[in-house]
Steps between C-alpha positions, in 0.01 A plus 500: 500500500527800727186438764336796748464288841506708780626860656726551755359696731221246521674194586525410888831368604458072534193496339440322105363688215305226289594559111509306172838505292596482231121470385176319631562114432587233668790526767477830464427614878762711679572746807651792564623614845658732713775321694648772755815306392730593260454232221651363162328638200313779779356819354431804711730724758564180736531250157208339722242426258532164313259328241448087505290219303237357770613160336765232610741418311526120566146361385296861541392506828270793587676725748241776537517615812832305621731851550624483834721751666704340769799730649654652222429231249191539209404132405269353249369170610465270593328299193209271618652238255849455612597816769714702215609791661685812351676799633331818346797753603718253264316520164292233666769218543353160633601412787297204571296251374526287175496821250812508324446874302443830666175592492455753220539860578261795338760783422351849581558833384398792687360821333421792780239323703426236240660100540501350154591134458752476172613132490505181676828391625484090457206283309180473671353199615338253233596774192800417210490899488386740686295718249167289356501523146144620382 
């Protein structure tokens, strides 16, 4: 479903936005952030802004507050449970650790001011779909 999350203009470069997607049940915890680097998937004049589940791939490690900016690079991780790691400029590639998937990526849409999640690139954590049936 197509999800209000955040504005632009109110998002400070390196810094989350907290969000649930694609609704509020388990594994459903994400971010949104403002890279300063150009990044796959990236919304906004600098394709800067990126979307990610908070939730490792490999056995669901919480990651909430594990974005680190070192140089250029925009990681995720590492995972307490096994130190997964993905690159968020690269539709958030591992790139170490015991995770063998990507972790998912939130696709965004961005209307004026307004950042709308749309989709979820990948299968979040502990889910056989991504939408919970009601």
């Amino acid at each position: 479903p197509r999800k209000h999350i955040a504005k632009m203009s109110e998002l400070n470069e390196n810094v989350p936005l907290d969000f649930n997607y694609p609704d509020n049940g388990p594994n459903s915890q994400a971010f949104v952030v403002k890279m300063g680097e150009q990044a796959g998937g990236g919304i906004g004049n600098k394709k800067d802004v990126v979307a990610f589940s908070y939730l490792c791939t490999h056995q669901g490690g919480p990651l909430i507050g594990a974005y680190k900016v070192r140089g250029d690079q925009r990681v995720l991780g590492q995972c307490p449970l096994h130190l997964s790691t993905y690159d968020l400029r690269r539709h958030g590639i591992i790139v170490s650790g015991q995770a063998y998937q990507n972790i998912p990526q939130v696709l965004l849409e961005l209307d004026g001011d307004d950042i709308y999640a749309v989709g979820v690139m990948g299968l979040l954590y502990g889910r056989n779909q991504n939408l919970m049936e009601s």
